[in-house]
């Protein structure tokens, strides 16, 4: 499988981590996340949204959106429950991640990483919504060791990807002891690789 | 099934529309989308993100995120393909909707609906990203009558929900003839109900 990738992207890291744990070989093609001028040519025929990760399966068919790619790859494995309700709960967390978490936690990290200047108002808005997302995870983990069904799934991978590097965007994890315990559990799973692997 | 609902919300409309087409009875409980003070009490035990729609299934189990709820309800029906790759393509569009479409098209509509004042800069940013999302759909529909597999699925419901009311947020659909044809096809599906039903 070929993946249009970025070493710094947590969305791409989700797929790299799951593939490592599945033992699925991955050919990585690095794209720039700031200069997107080559994307219409490279990704246009594969993904109308022109985002990464975009993968090309071994049979040549393209697939995009990190959480859709993970769901596809995890089908029939221990990383995606078979039970219909538990699968829906996994999807609930995957959509939470893309709507309520990534746009704040990941974007704040990108601003820091690339030294992008933003207004105090923009920074405060990102911080407030990011803290809301972390608080929601913290409340949930108070009752559960993993996000769904008491065991490690792609929901944990999706939320781990940007949560474990949230401090790089200025989010302190000290107020979230459940999250810190859970991050340690995720990192201790067999076959785990770090984001810079 | 009970749903914490909002008449104005396109995310809630997705579930209402699918339920109408599935013939699934739905008990609706209207929540305010601006005054969210009652949400921790009402939704806290059901959905850590405190968003609507949140549903309570007939067996008492909660589920949240519009696109996760639709995927759960559509399982085993004509509205969600059985083929693994087509299911992944449906998910790709559902994640595209929540990440690249709803935050721009839906939020611009909410600003207009509730007369929320924003800066010219904020409005221009929403417009640019919203037009990008519409252009991505337009390019894809140039080759396909529906979003996935040549037939109506929950991917079409998800994107229809806010696209068909995009003009309420200031997005003209005249430059998107493929989108306008597709909207008409979606509205002509058996069992279709309008957003204000």
mmCIF file of C-alpha atoms in Angstrom:
data_model
loop_
_atom_site.group_PDB
_atom_site.id
_atom_site.type_symbol
_atom_site.label_atom_id
_atom_site.label_comp_id
_atom_site.label_asym_id
_atom_site.label_seq_id
_atom_site.Cartn_x
_atom_site.Cartn_y
_atom_site.Cartn_z
ATOM 1 C CA UNK A 1 0.000 0.000 0.000
ATOM 2 C CA UNK A 2 1.216 3.466 -0.953
ATOM 3 C CA UNK A 3 0.509 6.437 1.314
ATOM 4 C CA UNK A 4 0.858 10.146 0.570
ATOM 5 C CA UNK A 5 2.265 11.045 3.938
ATOM 6 C CA UNK A 6 3.719 13.757 6.138
ATOM 7 C CA UNK A 7 6.119 12.952 8.968
ATOM 8 C CA UNK A 8 4.674 15.758 11.115
ATOM 9 C CA UNK A 9 1.006 14.898 10.549
ATOM 10 C CA UNK A 10 -0.844 13.079 13.317
ATOM 11 C CA UNK A 11 -3.501 12.073 10.801
ATOM 12 C CA UNK A 12 -0.841 10.252 8.783
ATOM 13 C CA UNK A 13 0.671 8.826 11.978
ATOM 14 C CA UNK A 14 -2.629 7.075 12.774
ATOM 15 C CA UNK A 15 -2.291 5.009 9.599
ATOM 16 C CA UNK A 16 1.442 4.393 10.126
ATOM 17 C CA UNK A 17 0.780 3.175 13.688
ATOM 18 C CA UNK A 18 -2.086 0.873 12.731
ATOM 19 C CA UNK A 19 -0.080 -0.585 9.821
ATOM 20 C CA UNK A 20 2.841 -1.247 12.182
ATOM 21 C CA UNK A 21 0.522 -3.101 14.543
ATOM 22 C CA UNK A 22 -1.137 -5.019 11.716
ATOM 23 C CA UNK A 23 2.205 -5.856 10.107
ATOM 24 C CA UNK A 24 1.039 -4.207 6.864
ATOM 25 C CA UNK A 25 3.916 -2.845 4.749
ATOM 26 C CA UNK A 26 3.533 0.811 3.828
ATOM 27 C CA UNK A 27 5.337 2.744 1.124
ATOM 28 C CA UNK A 28 5.480 6.381 2.200
ATOM 29 C CA UNK A 29 5.592 9.350 -0.147
ATOM 30 C CA UNK A 30 6.253 12.577 1.780
ATOM 31 C CA UNK A 31 4.259 15.693 0.859
ATOM 32 C CA UNK A 32 4.699 19.248 2.105
ATOM 33 C CA UNK A 33 1.912 20.344 4.461
ATOM 34 C CA UNK A 34 2.375 24.083 3.880
ATOM 35 C CA UNK A 35 3.130 24.287 0.144
ATOM 36 C CA UNK A 36 0.157 22.483 -1.375
ATOM 37 C CA UNK A 37 0.729 23.571 -4.966
ATOM 38 C CA UNK A 38 1.547 20.056 -6.191
ATOM 39 C CA UNK A 39 -1.553 18.501 -4.655
ATOM 40 C CA UNK A 40 -4.082 18.967 -7.480
ATOM 41 C CA UNK A 41 -1.733 17.121 -9.825
ATOM 42 C CA UNK A 42 -0.680 14.396 -7.366
ATOM 43 C CA UNK A 43 -3.875 13.860 -5.394
ATOM 44 C CA UNK A 44 -6.602 15.209 -7.685
ATOM 45 C CA UNK A 45 -7.417 11.859 -9.301
ATOM 46 C CA UNK A 46 -7.256 10.100 -5.907
ATOM 47 C CA UNK A 47 -8.994 12.374 -3.398
ATOM 48 C CA UNK A 48 -11.198 15.356 -4.269
ATOM 49 C CA UNK A 49 -10.404 16.925 -0.870
ATOM 50 C CA UNK A 50 -6.647 16.950 -1.714
ATOM 51 C CA UNK A 51 -5.768 16.070 1.880
ATOM 52 C CA UNK A 52 -3.304 13.610 3.348
ATOM 53 C CA UNK A 53 -3.214 10.831 4.236
ATOM 54 C CA UNK A 54 -4.445 9.495 0.927
ATOM 55 C CA UNK A 55 -3.602 5.868 0.229
ATOM 56 C CA UNK A 56 -3.532 3.722 -2.888
ATOM 57 C CA UNK A 57 -4.427 0.129 -2.058
ATOM 58 C CA UNK A 58 -2.462 -2.706 -3.617
ATOM 59 C CA UNK A 59 -5.198 -3.156 -6.249
ATOM 60 C CA UNK A 60 -4.810 0.505 -7.269
ATOM 61 C CA UNK A 61 -7.962 1.859 -5.646
ATOM 62 C CA UNK A 62 -7.586 5.115 -3.667
ATOM 63 C CA UNK A 63 -8.940 5.875 -0.206
ATOM 64 C CA UNK A 64 -8.750 9.010 1.927
ATOM 65 C CA UNK A 65 -9.545 10.445 5.358
ATOM 66 C CA UNK A 66 -7.359 8.957 8.085
ATOM 67 C CA UNK A 67 -10.244 7.523 10.081
ATOM 68 C CA UNK A 68 -11.898 5.954 7.034
ATOM 69 C CA UNK A 69 -8.574 4.379 6.042
ATOM 70 C CA UNK A 70 -8.119 2.970 9.562
ATOM 71 C CA UNK A 71 -11.654 1.571 9.621
ATOM 72 C CA UNK A 72 -11.027 -0.128 6.277
ATOM 73 C CA UNK A 73 -7.697 -1.625 7.362
ATOM 74 C CA UNK A 74 -8.950 -2.695 10.807
ATOM 75 C CA UNK A 75 -11.997 -4.562 9.474
ATOM 76 C CA UNK A 76 -11.910 -8.145 10.729
ATOM 77 C CA UNK A 77 -9.021 -7.500 13.140
ATOM 78 C CA UNK A 78 -8.814 -7.017 16.922
ATOM 79 C CA UNK A 79 -8.583 -3.257 16.396
ATOM 80 C CA UNK A 80 -12.235 -2.874 15.303
ATOM 81 C CA UNK A 81 -14.983 -4.583 17.321
ATOM 82 C CA UNK A 82 -17.367 -6.933 15.539
ATOM 83 C CA UNK A 83 -20.328 -5.944 17.698
ATOM 84 C CA UNK A 84 -22.561 -3.460 15.860
ATOM 85 C CA UNK A 85 -23.014 -1.103 18.826
ATOM 86 C CA UNK A 86 -19.327 -1.121 19.738
ATOM 87 C CA UNK A 87 -18.420 -0.371 16.120
ATOM 88 C CA UNK A 88 -20.800 2.592 16.253
ATOM 89 C CA UNK A 89 -19.133 3.782 19.451
ATOM 90 C CA UNK A 90 -15.747 3.584 17.728
ATOM 91 C CA UNK A 91 -17.157 5.702 14.906
ATOM 92 C CA UNK A 92 -18.599 8.147 17.461
ATOM 93 C CA UNK A 93 -15.081 8.733 18.808
ATOM 94 C CA UNK A 94 -13.593 8.943 15.317
ATOM 95 C CA UNK A 95 -16.074 11.691 14.373
ATOM 96 C CA UNK A 96 -15.511 13.410 17.718
ATOM 97 C CA UNK A 97 -11.808 13.405 16.931
ATOM 98 C CA UNK A 98 -12.179 15.027 13.530
ATOM 99 C CA UNK A 99 -14.816 17.583 14.566
ATOM 100 C CA UNK A 100 -14.150 18.512 18.188
ATOM 101 C CA UNK A 101 -10.488 17.642 18.779
ATOM 102 C CA UNK A 102 -8.239 17.778 15.704
ATOM 103 C CA UNK A 103 -9.262 21.282 14.529
ATOM 104 C CA UNK A 104 -8.072 22.706 17.888
ATOM 105 C CA UNK A 105 -5.357 20.436 19.301
ATOM 106 C CA UNK A 106 -3.690 19.643 15.991
ATOM 107 C CA UNK A 107 -3.955 23.118 14.525
ATOM 108 C CA UNK A 108 -2.451 24.741 17.659
ATOM 109 C CA UNK A 109 0.457 22.317 17.323
ATOM 110 C CA UNK A 110 0.898 23.196 13.641
ATOM 111 C CA UNK A 111 0.971 26.905 14.494
ATOM 112 C CA UNK A 112 3.754 26.255 16.993
ATOM 113 C CA UNK A 113 5.620 23.829 14.751
ATOM 114 C CA UNK A 114 5.771 26.183 11.765
ATOM 115 C CA UNK A 115 5.907 29.444 13.753
ATOM 116 C CA UNK A 116 2.633 30.653 12.221
ATOM 117 C CA UNK A 117 1.571 34.032 13.647
ATOM 118 C CA UNK A 118 -2.031 34.281 14.831
ATOM 119 C CA UNK A 119 -3.990 36.797 16.896
ATOM 120 C CA UNK A 120 -4.455 36.398 20.648
ATOM 121 C CA UNK A 121 -8.160 35.979 19.966
ATOM 122 C CA UNK A 122 -7.574 33.086 17.567
ATOM 123 C CA UNK A 123 -5.179 31.466 20.022
ATOM 124 C CA UNK A 124 -7.641 31.812 22.907
ATOM 125 C CA UNK A 125 -10.464 30.332 20.814
ATOM 126 C CA UNK A 126 -8.336 27.305 19.879
ATOM 127 C CA UNK A 127 -7.305 26.844 23.478
ATOM 128 C CA UNK A 128 -10.866 26.964 24.819
ATOM 129 C CA UNK A 129 -12.220 24.428 22.342
ATOM 130 C CA UNK A 130 -9.169 22.183 22.730
ATOM 131 C CA UNK A 131 -9.565 22.140 26.512
ATOM 132 C CA UNK A 132 -13.253 21.234 26.036
ATOM 133 C CA UNK A 133 -12.211 18.242 23.931
ATOM 134 C CA UNK A 134 -9.623 17.103 26.488
ATOM 135 C CA UNK A 135 -12.163 17.477 29.300
ATOM 136 C CA UNK A 136 -14.661 15.320 27.384
ATOM 137 C CA UNK A 137 -12.067 12.543 26.977
ATOM 138 C CA UNK A 138 -11.048 12.856 30.637
ATOM 139 C CA UNK A 139 -14.661 12.445 31.825
ATOM 140 C CA UNK A 140 -15.125 9.388 29.649
ATOM 141 C CA UNK A 141 -11.873 7.724 30.710
ATOM 142 C CA UNK A 142 -12.833 8.103 34.365
ATOM 143 C CA UNK A 143 -15.083 5.100 33.770
ATOM 144 C CA UNK A 144 -13.182 3.197 31.081
ATOM 145 C CA UNK A 145 -9.595 2.089 30.569
ATOM 146 C CA UNK A 146 -9.876 2.459 26.785
ATOM 147 C CA UNK A 147 -12.357 4.501 24.763
ATOM 148 C CA UNK A 148 -14.605 1.641 23.615
ATOM 149 C CA UNK A 149 -15.399 -1.793 24.990
ATOM 150 C CA UNK A 150 -12.585 -1.878 27.537
ATOM 151 C CA UNK A 151 -9.931 -2.668 24.968
ATOM 152 C CA UNK A 152 -7.556 -0.987 22.540
ATOM 153 C CA UNK A 153 -9.186 -0.080 19.191
ATOM 154 C CA UNK A 154 -8.699 2.375 16.341
ATOM 155 C CA UNK A 155 -10.661 4.892 18.467
ATOM 156 C CA UNK A 156 -7.675 4.955 20.842
ATOM 157 C CA UNK A 157 -5.246 5.312 17.935
ATOM 158 C CA UNK A 158 -7.270 8.217 16.489
ATOM 159 C CA UNK A 159 -7.373 10.155 19.754
ATOM 160 C CA UNK A 160 -3.832 9.246 20.785
ATOM 161 C CA UNK A 161 -2.334 10.675 17.583
ATOM 162 C CA UNK A 162 -2.764 14.338 18.490
ATOM 163 C CA UNK A 163 -3.443 14.089 22.240
ATOM 164 C CA UNK A 164 0.016 12.734 23.093
ATOM 165 C CA UNK A 165 1.640 15.695 21.324
ATOM 166 C CA UNK A 166 -0.916 18.267 22.567
ATOM 167 C CA UNK A 167 1.749 19.917 24.791
ATOM 168 C CA UNK A 168 3.615 20.906 21.597
ATOM 169 C CA UNK A 169 0.631 23.182 20.882
ATOM 170 C CA UNK A 170 0.568 24.574 24.413
ATOM 171 C CA UNK A 171 -1.939 22.201 26.030
ATOM 172 C CA UNK A 172 -0.668 21.013 29.423
ATOM 173 C CA UNK A 173 -1.849 17.496 30.265
ATOM 174 C CA UNK A 174 -1.255 17.835 34.042
ATOM 175 C CA UNK A 175 -4.960 18.567 34.699
ATOM 176 C CA UNK A 176 -5.911 15.315 32.957
ATOM 177 C CA UNK A 177 -4.630 12.326 34.969
ATOM 178 C CA UNK A 178 -6.957 9.831 33.262
ATOM 179 C CA UNK A 179 -5.687 10.952 29.877
ATOM 180 C CA UNK A 180 -2.067 10.579 31.017
ATOM 181 C CA UNK A 181 -2.679 7.025 32.240
ATOM 182 C CA UNK A 182 -4.472 6.142 29.025
ATOM 183 C CA UNK A 183 -1.679 7.590 26.858
ATOM 184 C CA UNK A 184 0.786 5.361 28.707
ATOM 185 C CA UNK A 185 -1.451 2.311 28.113
ATOM 186 C CA UNK A 186 -1.704 3.083 24.403
ATOM 187 C CA UNK A 187 2.062 3.552 24.087
ATOM 188 C CA UNK A 188 2.575 0.184 25.825
ATOM 189 C CA UNK A 189 0.528 -1.770 23.250
ATOM 190 C CA UNK A 190 2.432 -4.422 21.270
ATOM 191 C CA UNK A 191 3.862 -3.094 18.037
ATOM 192 C CA UNK A 192 3.564 0.557 19.036
ATOM 193 C CA UNK A 193 5.721 3.028 17.117
ATOM 194 C CA UNK A 194 6.296 6.720 17.927
ATOM 195 C CA UNK A 195 5.115 9.549 15.687
ATOM 196 C CA UNK A 196 8.659 10.192 14.432
ATOM 197 C CA UNK A 197 9.349 6.554 13.538
ATOM 198 C CA UNK B 1 -35.632 5.696 19.649
ATOM 199 C CA UNK B 2 -35.317 9.028 21.410
ATOM 200 C CA UNK B 3 -33.296 11.843 19.844
ATOM 201 C CA UNK B 4 -32.075 15.065 21.418
ATOM 202 C CA UNK B 5 -32.809 17.220 18.422
ATOM 203 C CA UNK B 6 -32.868 20.709 16.979
ATOM 204 C CA UNK B 7 -35.217 21.669 14.163
ATOM 205 C CA UNK B 8 -32.640 23.996 12.628
ATOM 206 C CA UNK B 9 -29.694 21.546 12.795
ATOM 207 C CA UNK B 10 -28.661 19.814 9.605
ATOM 208 C CA UNK B 11 -26.800 17.222 11.674
ATOM 209 C CA UNK B 12 -30.086 16.283 13.368
ATOM 210 C CA UNK B 13 -31.914 16.411 10.018
ATOM 211 C CA UNK B 14 -29.617 13.675 8.690
ATOM 212 C CA UNK B 15 -30.959 11.263 11.323
ATOM 213 C CA UNK B 16 -34.566 12.424 10.853
ATOM 214 C CA UNK B 17 -34.307 11.886 7.088
ATOM 215 C CA UNK B 18 -32.734 8.430 7.349
ATOM 216 C CA UNK B 19 -35.303 7.361 9.957
ATOM 217 C CA UNK B 20 -38.130 8.533 7.666
ATOM 218 C CA UNK B 21 -36.690 6.472 4.825
ATOM 219 C CA UNK B 22 -36.139 3.441 7.054
ATOM 220 C CA UNK B 23 -39.607 3.760 8.608
ATOM 221 C CA UNK B 24 -38.012 3.981 12.065
ATOM 222 C CA UNK B 25 -40.147 5.913 14.584
ATOM 223 C CA UNK B 26 -38.299 8.745 16.288
ATOM 224 C CA UNK B 27 -39.248 10.605 19.450
ATOM 225 C CA UNK B 28 -37.787 14.095 19.223
ATOM 226 C CA UNK B 29 -36.736 16.229 22.178
ATOM 227 C CA UNK B 30 -35.879 19.773 21.075
ATOM 228 C CA UNK B 31 -32.784 21.440 22.572
ATOM 229 C CA UNK B 32 -31.617 25.029 22.184
ATOM 230 C CA UNK B 33 -28.520 25.342 19.978
ATOM 231 C CA UNK B 34 -27.380 28.695 21.424
ATOM 232 C CA UNK B 35 -28.163 28.339 25.153
ATOM 233 C CA UNK B 36 -26.310 25.166 26.060
ATOM 234 C CA UNK B 37 -26.549 25.538 29.837
ATOM 235 C CA UNK B 38 -28.842 22.519 30.269
ATOM 236 C CA UNK B 39 -26.629 20.178 28.264
ATOM 237 C CA UNK B 40 -24.286 18.896 30.982
ATOM 238 C CA UNK B 41 -27.307 17.736 32.977
ATOM 239 C CA UNK B 42 -29.300 16.352 30.022
ATOM 240 C CA UNK B 43 -26.531 14.983 27.808
ATOM 241 C CA UNK B 44 -23.610 14.490 30.215
ATOM 242 C CA UNK B 45 -24.367 10.835 30.977
ATOM 243 C CA UNK B 46 -25.086 10.133 27.296
ATOM 244 C CA UNK B 47 -22.428 11.951 25.276
ATOM 245 C CA UNK B 48 -19.213 13.450 26.688
ATOM 246 C CA UNK B 49 -19.091 15.927 23.788
ATOM 247 C CA UNK B 50 -22.533 17.344 24.794
ATOM 248 C CA UNK B 51 -23.514 17.759 21.140
ATOM 249 C CA UNK B 52 -26.711 16.995 19.272
ATOM 250 C CA UNK B 53 -27.917 14.788 17.791
ATOM 251 C CA UNK B 54 -27.546 12.343 20.658
ATOM 252 C CA UNK B 55 -29.869 9.350 20.561
ATOM 253 C CA UNK B 56 -30.998 6.797 23.120
ATOM 254 C CA UNK B 57 -31.662 3.461 21.442
ATOM 255 C CA UNK B 58 -34.729 1.448 22.432
ATOM 256 C CA UNK B 59 -32.575 -0.692 24.755
ATOM 257 C CA UNK B 60 -31.413 2.455 26.610
ATOM 258 C CA UNK B 61 -27.916 2.669 25.151
ATOM 259 C CA UNK B 62 -26.786 6.123 23.965
ATOM 260 C CA UNK B 63 -25.074 6.997 20.709
ATOM 261 C CA UNK B 64 -23.811 10.318 19.368
ATOM 262 C CA UNK B 65 -22.317 12.014 16.294
ATOM 263 C CA UNK B 66 -24.778 12.250 13.418
ATOM 264 C CA UNK B 67 -22.667 10.224 11.001
ATOM 265 C CA UNK B 68 -22.009 7.446 13.536
ATOM 266 C CA UNK B 69 -25.726 7.254 14.310
ATOM 267 C CA UNK B 70 -26.551 7.011 10.599
ATOM 268 C CA UNK B 71 -23.945 4.298 10.041
ATOM 269 C CA UNK B 72 -25.401 2.307 12.943
ATOM 270 C CA UNK B 73 -28.992 2.658 11.710
ATOM 271 C CA UNK B 74 -28.134 1.972 8.072
ATOM 272 C CA UNK B 75 -26.241 -1.271 8.776
ATOM 273 C CA UNK B 76 -27.767 -4.086 6.762
ATOM 274 C CA UNK B 77 -29.984 -1.749 4.700
ATOM 275 C CA UNK B 78 -29.766 -0.389 1.142
ATOM 276 C CA UNK B 79 -28.414 2.882 2.527
ATOM 277 C CA UNK B 80 -25.002 1.432 3.479
ATOM 278 C CA UNK B 81 -23.134 -0.789 0.993
ATOM 279 C CA UNK B 82 -22.068 -4.267 2.061
ATOM 280 C CA UNK B 83 -18.860 -4.166 0.048
ATOM 281 C CA UNK B 84 -15.886 -3.328 2.271
ATOM 282 C CA UNK B 85 -14.331 -0.788 -0.095
ATOM 283 C CA UNK B 86 -17.627 0.967 -0.798
ATOM 284 C CA UNK B 87 -18.304 1.187 2.940
ATOM 285 C CA UNK B 88 -14.911 2.815 3.366
ATOM 286 C CA UNK B 89 -15.740 5.282 0.592
ATOM 287 C CA UNK B 90 -18.976 6.150 2.396
ATOM 288 C CA UNK B 91 -16.947 6.791 5.550
ATOM 289 C CA UNK B 92 -14.478 8.889 3.559
ATOM 290 C CA UNK B 93 -17.339 11.204 2.552
ATOM 291 C CA UNK B 94 -18.770 11.238 6.079
ATOM 292 C CA UNK B 95 -15.413 12.375 7.485
ATOM 293 C CA UNK B 96 -15.020 14.877 4.641
ATOM 294 C CA UNK B 97 -18.435 16.273 5.593
ATOM 295 C CA UNK B 98 -17.565 16.764 9.252
ATOM 296 C CA UNK B 99 -14.058 18.112 8.680
ATOM 297 C CA UNK B 100 -14.066 20.039 5.395
ATOM 298 C CA UNK B 101 -17.730 20.956 4.815
ATOM 299 C CA UNK B 102 -19.872 21.353 7.956
ATOM 300 C CA UNK B 103 -17.511 23.724 9.840
ATOM 301 C CA UNK B 104 -17.806 26.219 6.963
ATOM 302 C CA UNK B 105 -21.151 25.693 5.194
ATOM 303 C CA UNK B 106 -23.168 24.967 8.341
ATOM 304 C CA UNK B 107 -21.533 27.577 10.539
ATOM 305 C CA UNK B 108 -22.033 30.336 7.928
ATOM 306 C CA UNK B 109 -25.722 29.371 7.862
ATOM 307 C CA UNK B 110 -25.930 29.492 11.660
ATOM 308 C CA UNK B 111 -24.369 32.970 11.685
ATOM 309 C CA UNK B 112 -27.044 34.148 9.242
ATOM 310 C CA UNK B 113 -29.885 32.299 10.972
ATOM 311 C CA UNK B 114 -29.161 33.755 14.400
ATOM 312 C CA UNK B 115 -27.812 37.114 13.209
ATOM 313 C CA UNK B 116 -24.414 36.446 14.801
ATOM 314 C CA UNK B 117 -21.946 39.279 14.128
ATOM 315 C CA UNK B 118 -18.522 38.250 12.846
ATOM 316 C CA UNK B 119 -15.593 40.089 11.291
ATOM 317 C CA UNK B 120 -15.162 40.403 7.531
ATOM 318 C CA UNK B 121 -12.016 38.309 7.920
ATOM 319 C CA UNK B 122 -13.897 35.459 9.624
ATOM 320 C CA UNK B 123 -16.615 35.602 6.996
ATOM 321 C CA UNK B 124 -14.078 35.524 4.140
ATOM 322 C CA UNK B 125 -12.267 32.551 5.702
ATOM 323 C CA UNK B 126 -15.518 30.589 6.044
ATOM 324 C CA UNK B 127 -16.471 31.421 2.489
ATOM 325 C CA UNK B 128 -13.125 30.335 1.021
ATOM 326 C CA UNK B 129 -13.099 26.961 2.785
ATOM 327 C CA UNK B 130 -16.800 26.385 2.069
ATOM 328 C CA UNK B 131 -16.262 27.024 -1.637
ATOM 329 C CA UNK B 132 -13.339 24.566 -1.574
ATOM 330 C CA UNK B 133 -15.647 21.905 -0.151
ATOM 331 C CA UNK B 134 -18.343 22.579 -2.752
ATOM 332 C CA UNK B 135 -15.742 22.475 -5.537
ATOM 333 C CA UNK B 136 -14.502 19.092 -4.278
ATOM 334 C CA UNK B 137 -18.041 17.663 -4.389
ATOM 335 C CA UNK B 138 -18.640 19.193 -7.821
ATOM 336 C CA UNK B 139 -15.485 17.577 -9.247
ATOM 337 C CA UNK B 140 -16.455 14.191 -7.843
ATOM 338 C CA UNK B 141 -20.064 14.366 -9.090
ATOM 339 C CA UNK B 142 -18.848 15.105 -12.625
ATOM 340 C CA UNK B 143 -18.098 11.384 -12.832
ATOM 341 C CA UNK B 144 -20.760 9.905 -10.526
ATOM 342 C CA UNK B 145 -24.504 10.325 -10.122
ATOM 343 C CA UNK B 146 -24.287 9.702 -6.371
ATOM 344 C CA UNK B 147 -21.287 9.992 -4.064
ATOM 345 C CA UNK B 148 -20.514 6.257 -3.718
ATOM 346 C CA UNK B 149 -21.189 3.223 -5.867
ATOM 347 C CA UNK B 150 -23.646 4.911 -8.230
ATOM 348 C CA UNK B 151 -26.509 4.768 -5.744
ATOM 349 C CA UNK B 152 -28.083 6.697 -2.883
ATOM 350 C CA UNK B 153 -26.386 6.047 0.495
ATOM 351 C CA UNK B 154 -25.932 7.785 3.834
ATOM 352 C CA UNK B 155 -22.979 9.619 2.240
ATOM 353 C CA UNK B 156 -25.520 11.484 0.100
ATOM 354 C CA UNK B 157 -27.726 12.162 3.128
ATOM 355 C CA UNK B 158 -24.750 13.525 5.091
ATOM 356 C CA UNK B 159 -23.661 15.922 2.353
ATOM 357 C CA UNK B 160 -27.198 16.856 1.326
ATOM 358 C CA UNK B 161 -28.104 18.033 4.839
ATOM 359 C CA UNK B 162 -26.133 21.274 4.751
ATOM 360 C CA UNK B 163 -25.432 21.594 1.010
ATOM 361 C CA UNK B 164 -29.079 22.058 0.062
ATOM 362 C CA UNK B 165 -29.392 24.962 2.525
ATOM 363 C CA UNK B 166 -25.931 26.401 1.776
ATOM 364 C CA UNK B 167 -27.518 29.481 0.108
ATOM 365 C CA UNK B 168 -28.947 30.420 3.539
ATOM 366 C CA UNK B 169 -25.323 30.981 4.602
ATOM 367 C CA UNK B 170 -24.495 32.987 1.478
ATOM 368 C CA UNK B 171 -23.156 30.210 -0.770
ATOM 369 C CA UNK B 172 -24.636 30.471 -4.265
ATOM 370 C CA UNK B 173 -25.021 27.083 -5.941
ATOM 371 C CA UNK B 174 -25.229 28.472 -9.507
ATOM 372 C CA UNK B 175 -21.531 27.690 -10.182
ATOM 373 C CA UNK B 176 -22.142 24.031 -9.257
ATOM 374 C CA UNK B 177 -24.450 22.420 -11.831
ATOM 375 C CA UNK B 178 -23.488 18.865 -10.843
ATOM 376 C CA UNK B 179 -24.351 19.622 -7.230
ATOM 377 C CA UNK B 180 -27.713 21.100 -8.231
ATOM 378 C CA UNK B 181 -28.607 17.995 -10.267
ATOM 379 C CA UNK B 182 -27.508 15.721 -7.433
ATOM 380 C CA UNK B 183 -29.534 17.685 -4.849
ATOM 381 C CA UNK B 184 -32.621 17.190 -7.036
ATOM 382 C CA UNK B 185 -31.911 13.437 -7.256
ATOM 383 C CA UNK B 186 -31.546 13.178 -3.488
ATOM 384 C CA UNK B 187 -34.778 15.104 -2.884
ATOM 385 C CA UNK B 188 -36.573 12.757 -5.301
ATOM 386 C CA UNK B 189 -35.680 9.597 -3.343
ATOM 387 C CA UNK B 190 -38.631 7.615 -1.920
ATOM 388 C CA UNK B 191 -39.510 8.673 1.615
ATOM 389 C CA UNK B 192 -37.652 11.996 1.434
ATOM 390 C CA UNK B 193 -38.658 14.633 3.971
ATOM 391 C CA UNK B 194 -37.582 18.293 4.040
ATOM 392 C CA UNK B 195 -35.418 19.783 6.795
ATOM 393 C CA UNK B 196 -38.408 21.531 8.358
ATOM 394 C CA UNK B 197 -40.637 18.452 8.435
#
